[in-house]
Amino acid sequence: MKSVLIGVGQAGGKLARELVEYDERMGFGSIRGAVAVNTAKADLRNLPFETVLIGQDRVKGHGVGGDNELGAEVMQSDTNEVLSALDGRITAGVESIFVVAGLGGGTGSGGAPVLAKELQRIYDVPVYGLGILPGRDEGAMYQVNAGRSLKTFAREADALLLVDNDAFRSAGESVTEGFDSINEEIAQRVGLLLASGEAVDGVAESVVDSSEIINTLRTGGIAALGFASAEAAPDAEGNINTVMSTTRRALLSGSSLPDATDADAALLIVAGEQDAIPRKGVERARKWVEEETGSLQVRGGDFPLSSDRIATLVLLGGVERSDRLETFMERAADAQKAEAEDPTDGDPAEQWGNDELDDLL
Ligand code: GDP
């Protein structure tokens, strides 16, 4: 799926760079352009694509300091500068736009939903969010920011693919130490997903195409992406169990949003040498994903590439009812309450749907 990325804020810019570099390294060519937007001048250095500094009149290039309402305001006033930077990049071949941001900070958290809304108004292609949830041990401000941002972002984008900063953390590693490795993990997953939707010369009909990604995300709301890989046997028969076990791992322990397995729709992609991908294994794994997610809309397809491994990607659409997300929304609402010193309680199961957390827009 040919896509253009817009990284907003520090994490957004870094992750966009990681994605661009992965796509180039793999020679996929699915990322057709990237732009980074920030209120902090220093965070735009070292990015190998066009950058746009917004809010100069308000914060003079020093950032919004974790104030996501200010981040939203600044994006609102300077949207035109971002749109000019995009001018001519959303060409006829581009199939989607991704707005990439860390949801716990200020610029990305506040600016990304505002930008998604503007892009929706202007372009016909789907506008997706790629948002990073703060880890458990980040402070209350990050949790509140992320809670408010993700509600708004999910509403304004066609779908919001979430990555939990706790998901790929190694034991003993702090969130900050782990950023680079987390970014690599995300770039690989998302990079493979985008590339899987590209046409491959001379291969069979079960190949994934972009419309399957778009249809899986059509229900909107929150999406998650799981991944796992294993060494492949040279023949398809020898890989039936491998496809099953990598599918299980992708969903149960390799997801960008752990424990989010109830979904409205799913897409199972099996990548590897074309001759080594077992039809029977893929079909069995697809049925298993149906049972596990409770969704009757589970699509499946191959992604033929030259590799001695079998890799499985599981894209889930509509996972907002998951326990993991409800726990997070509860954490964010608690933090907001503590900040406001308001002792009134709410039903945690209702956090997603109700107004416990203020919207940003
Ligand atoms: P902004 O520049 O104001 O948008 O703020 P940041 O982008 O620094 O956002 C802060 C949030 O993003 C925090 O919740 C961090 O955990 C997360 N974050 C910051 N940098 C990175 C990064 O390189 N990788 C990942 N995965 N998360 C990051």
mmCIF file with all atom_site columns, C-alpha atoms and ligand atoms in Angstrom, residues 8-15 37-40 43 63-67 101-111 132-135 138 142-143 146 163-165 175-176 178-183 186, ligand 1:
data_model
loop_
_atom_site.group_PDB
_atom_site.id
_atom_site.type_symbol
_atom_site.label_atom_id
_atom_site.label_alt_id
_atom_site.label_comp_id
_atom_site.label_asym_id
_atom_site.label_entity_id
_atom_site.label_seq_id
_atom_site.pdbx_PDB_ins_code
_atom_site.Cartn_x
_atom_site.Cartn_y
_atom_site.Cartn_z
_atom_site.occupancy
_atom_site.B_iso_or_equiv
_atom_site.pdbx_formal_charge
_atom_site.auth_seq_id
_atom_site.auth_comp_id
_atom_site.auth_asym_id
_atom_site.auth_atom_id
_atom_site.pdbx_PDB_model_num
ATOM   1  C CA  . VAL A 1 8   ? 4.252  14.880 14.297 1.00 0.00 ? 8   VAL A CA  1
ATOM   2  C CA  . GLY A 1 9   ? 6.336  15.633 17.411 1.00 0.00 ? 9   GLY A CA  1
ATOM   3  C CA  . GLN A 1 10  ? 9.581  14.022 18.458 1.00 0.00 ? 10  GLN A CA  1
ATOM   4  C CA  . ALA A 1 11  ? 8.496  10.405 18.549 1.00 0.00 ? 11  ALA A CA  1
ATOM   5  C CA  . GLY A 1 12  ? 6.505  10.888 15.324 1.00 0.00 ? 12  GLY A CA  1
ATOM   6  C CA  . GLY A 1 13  ? 9.568  12.198 13.473 1.00 0.00 ? 13  GLY A CA  1
ATOM   7  C CA  . LYS A 1 14  ? 11.853 9.456  14.794 1.00 0.00 ? 14  LYS A CA  1
ATOM   8  C CA  . LEU A 1 15  ? 9.417  6.703  13.957 1.00 0.00 ? 15  LEU A CA  1
ATOM   9  C CA  . VAL A 1 37  ? 6.242  18.500 11.817 1.00 0.00 ? 37  VAL A CA  1
ATOM   10 C CA  . ASN A 1 38  ? 7.265  19.882 15.209 1.00 0.00 ? 38  ASN A CA  1
ATOM   11 C CA  . THR A 1 39  ? 7.136  22.896 17.503 1.00 0.00 ? 39  THR A CA  1
ATOM   12 C CA  . ALA A 1 40  ? 10.656 22.116 18.769 1.00 0.00 ? 40  ALA A CA  1
ATOM   13 C CA  . ASP A 1 43  ? 13.825 17.699 17.271 1.00 0.00 ? 43  ASP A CA  1
ATOM   14 C CA  . GLY A 1 63  ? 8.305  23.083 21.856 1.00 0.00 ? 63  GLY A CA  1
ATOM   15 C CA  . VAL A 1 64  ? 5.017  23.021 23.775 1.00 0.00 ? 64  VAL A CA  1
ATOM   16 C CA  . GLY A 1 65  ? 6.431  21.267 26.850 1.00 0.00 ? 65  GLY A CA  1
ATOM   17 C CA  . GLY A 1 66  ? 3.900  18.460 27.091 1.00 0.00 ? 66  GLY A CA  1
ATOM   18 C CA  . ASP A 1 67  ? 0.882  20.775 26.777 1.00 0.00 ? 67  ASP A CA  1
ATOM   19 C CA  . ALA A 1 101 ? 2.839  10.451 16.740 1.00 0.00 ? 101 ALA A CA  1
ATOM   20 C CA  . GLY A 1 102 ? 3.649  9.631  20.362 1.00 0.00 ? 102 GLY A CA  1
ATOM   21 C CA  . LEU A 1 103 ? 0.378  10.212 22.231 1.00 0.00 ? 103 LEU A CA  1
ATOM   22 C CA  . GLY A 1 104 ? 1.848  11.049 25.646 1.00 0.00 ? 104 GLY A CA  1
ATOM   23 C CA  . GLY A 1 105 ? 3.653  14.298 24.769 1.00 0.00 ? 105 GLY A CA  1
ATOM   24 C CA  . GLY A 1 106 ? 2.434  17.689 23.579 1.00 0.00 ? 106 GLY A CA  1
ATOM   25 C CA  . THR A 1 107 ? 3.035  18.376 19.899 1.00 0.00 ? 107 THR A CA  1
ATOM   26 C CA  . GLY A 1 108 ? 2.202  14.937 18.520 1.00 0.00 ? 108 GLY A CA  1
ATOM   27 C CA  . SER A 1 109 ? -0.527 14.211 21.050 1.00 0.00 ? 109 SER A CA  1
ATOM   28 C CA  . GLY A 1 110 ? -2.353 17.476 20.371 1.00 0.00 ? 110 GLY A CA  1
ATOM   29 C CA  . GLY A 1 111 ? -1.351 18.084 16.767 1.00 0.00 ? 111 GLY A CA  1
ATOM   30 C CA  . ILE A 1 132 ? 2.320  5.320  20.528 1.00 0.00 ? 132 ILE A CA  1
ATOM   31 C CA  . LEU A 1 133 ? 0.863  4.769  23.998 1.00 0.00 ? 133 LEU A CA  1
ATOM   32 C CA  . PRO A 1 134 ? 3.098  5.743  26.919 1.00 0.00 ? 134 PRO A CA  1
ATOM   33 C CA  . GLY A 1 135 ? 4.464  2.917  29.065 1.00 0.00 ? 135 GLY A CA  1
ATOM   34 C CA  . GLU A 1 138 ? 5.626  7.179  32.475 1.00 0.00 ? 138 GLU A CA  1
ATOM   35 C CA  . TYR A 1 142 ? 1.630  11.320 29.720 1.00 0.00 ? 142 TYR A CA  1
ATOM   36 C CA  . GLN A 1 143 ? -1.303 9.065  30.576 1.00 0.00 ? 143 GLN A CA  1
ATOM   37 C CA  . ALA A 1 146 ? -2.551 9.956  25.641 1.00 0.00 ? 146 ALA A CA  1
ATOM   38 C CA  . VAL A 1 163 ? 1.565  0.647  19.670 1.00 0.00 ? 163 VAL A CA  1
ATOM   39 C CA  . ASP A 1 164 ? 2.007  0.227  23.395 1.00 0.00 ? 164 ASP A CA  1
ATOM   40 C CA  . ASN A 1 165 ? 5.466  1.265  24.568 1.00 0.00 ? 165 ASN A CA  1
ATOM   41 C CA  . VAL A 1 175 ? 11.205 2.823  28.315 1.00 0.00 ? 175 VAL A CA  1
ATOM   42 C CA  . THR A 1 176 ? 13.782 5.390  27.242 1.00 0.00 ? 176 THR A CA  1
ATOM   43 C CA  . GLY A 1 178 ? 14.116 0.731  24.748 1.00 0.00 ? 178 GLY A CA  1
ATOM   44 C CA  . PHE A 1 179 ? 12.964 3.465  22.305 1.00 0.00 ? 179 PHE A CA  1
ATOM   45 C CA  . ASP A 1 180 ? 15.332 2.548  19.510 1.00 0.00 ? 180 ASP A CA  1
ATOM   46 C CA  . SER A 1 181 ? 14.522 -1.130 19.643 1.00 0.00 ? 181 SER A CA  1
ATOM   47 C CA  . ILE A 1 182 ? 10.795 -0.395 19.917 1.00 0.00 ? 182 ILE A CA  1
ATOM   48 C CA  . ASN A 1 183 ? 11.013 1.854  16.870 1.00 0.00 ? 183 ASN A CA  1
ATOM   49 C CA  . ILE A 1 186 ? 7.334  -1.032 14.774 1.00 0.00 ? 186 ILE A CA  1
HETATM 50 P P1  . GDP B 2 .   ? 6.143  15.716 21.456 1.00 0.00 ? 1   GDP B P1  1
HETATM 51 O O1  . GDP B 2 .   ? 7.408  15.998 20.727 1.00 0.00 ? 1   GDP B O1  1
HETATM 52 O O2  . GDP B 2 .   ? 5.685  16.852 22.303 1.00 0.00 ? 1   GDP B O2  1
HETATM 53 O O3  . GDP B 2 .   ? 5.052  15.217 20.589 1.00 0.00 ? 1   GDP B O3  1
HETATM 54 O O4  . GDP B 2 .   ? 6.452  14.565 22.504 1.00 0.00 ? 1   GDP B O4  1
HETATM 55 P P2  . GDP B 2 .   ? 7.167  13.163 22.246 1.00 0.00 ? 1   GDP B P2  1
HETATM 56 O O5  . GDP B 2 .   ? 7.102  12.762 20.836 1.00 0.00 ? 1   GDP B O5  1
HETATM 57 O O6  . GDP B 2 .   ? 8.481  13.172 22.912 1.00 0.00 ? 1   GDP B O6  1
HETATM 58 O O7  . GDP B 2 .   ? 6.106  12.237 22.960 1.00 0.00 ? 1   GDP B O7  1
HETATM 59 C C1  . GDP B 2 .   ? 6.273  11.718 24.177 1.00 0.00 ? 1   GDP B C1  1
HETATM 60 C C2  . GDP B 2 .   ? 5.690  10.332 24.181 1.00 0.00 ? 1   GDP B C2  1
HETATM 61 O O8  . GDP B 2 .   ? 6.209  9.571  23.107 1.00 0.00 ? 1   GDP B O8  1
HETATM 62 C C3  . GDP B 2 .   ? 6.041  9.641  25.424 1.00 0.00 ? 1   GDP B C3  1
HETATM 63 O O9  . GDP B 2 .   ? 4.907  8.940  25.856 1.00 0.00 ? 1   GDP B O9  1
HETATM 64 C C4  . GDP B 2 .   ? 7.169  8.684  25.063 1.00 0.00 ? 1   GDP B C4  1
HETATM 65 O O10 . GDP B 2 .   ? 7.061  7.496  25.700 1.00 0.00 ? 1   GDP B O10 1
HETATM 66 C C5  . GDP B 2 .   ? 6.994  8.484  23.587 1.00 0.00 ? 1   GDP B C5  1
HETATM 67 N N1  . GDP B 2 .   ? 8.255  8.513  22.817 1.00 0.00 ? 1   GDP B N1  1
HETATM 68 C C6  . GDP B 2 .   ? 9.138  9.542  22.690 1.00 0.00 ? 1   GDP B C6  1
HETATM 69 N N2  . GDP B 2 .   ? 10.142 9.208  21.846 1.00 0.00 ? 1   GDP B N2  1
HETATM 70 C C7  . GDP B 2 .   ? 9.887  7.935  21.426 1.00 0.00 ? 1   GDP B C7  1
HETATM 71 C C8  . GDP B 2 .   ? 10.539 7.036  20.537 1.00 0.00 ? 1   GDP B C8  1
HETATM 72 O O11 . GDP B 2 .   ? 11.571 7.305  19.918 1.00 0.00 ? 1   GDP B O11 1
HETATM 73 N N3  . GDP B 2 .   ? 9.947  5.821  20.370 1.00 0.00 ? 1   GDP B N3  1
HETATM 74 C C9  . GDP B 2 .   ? 8.808  5.455  21.009 1.00 0.00 ? 1   GDP B C9  1
HETATM 75 N N4  . GDP B 2 .   ? 8.320  4.232  20.774 1.00 0.00 ? 1   GDP B N4  1
HETATM 76 N N5  . GDP B 2 .   ? 8.175  6.278  21.842 1.00 0.00 ? 1   GDP B N5  1
HETATM 77 C C10 . GDP B 2 .   ? 8.699  7.501  22.049 1.00 0.00 ? 1   GDP B C10 1
#
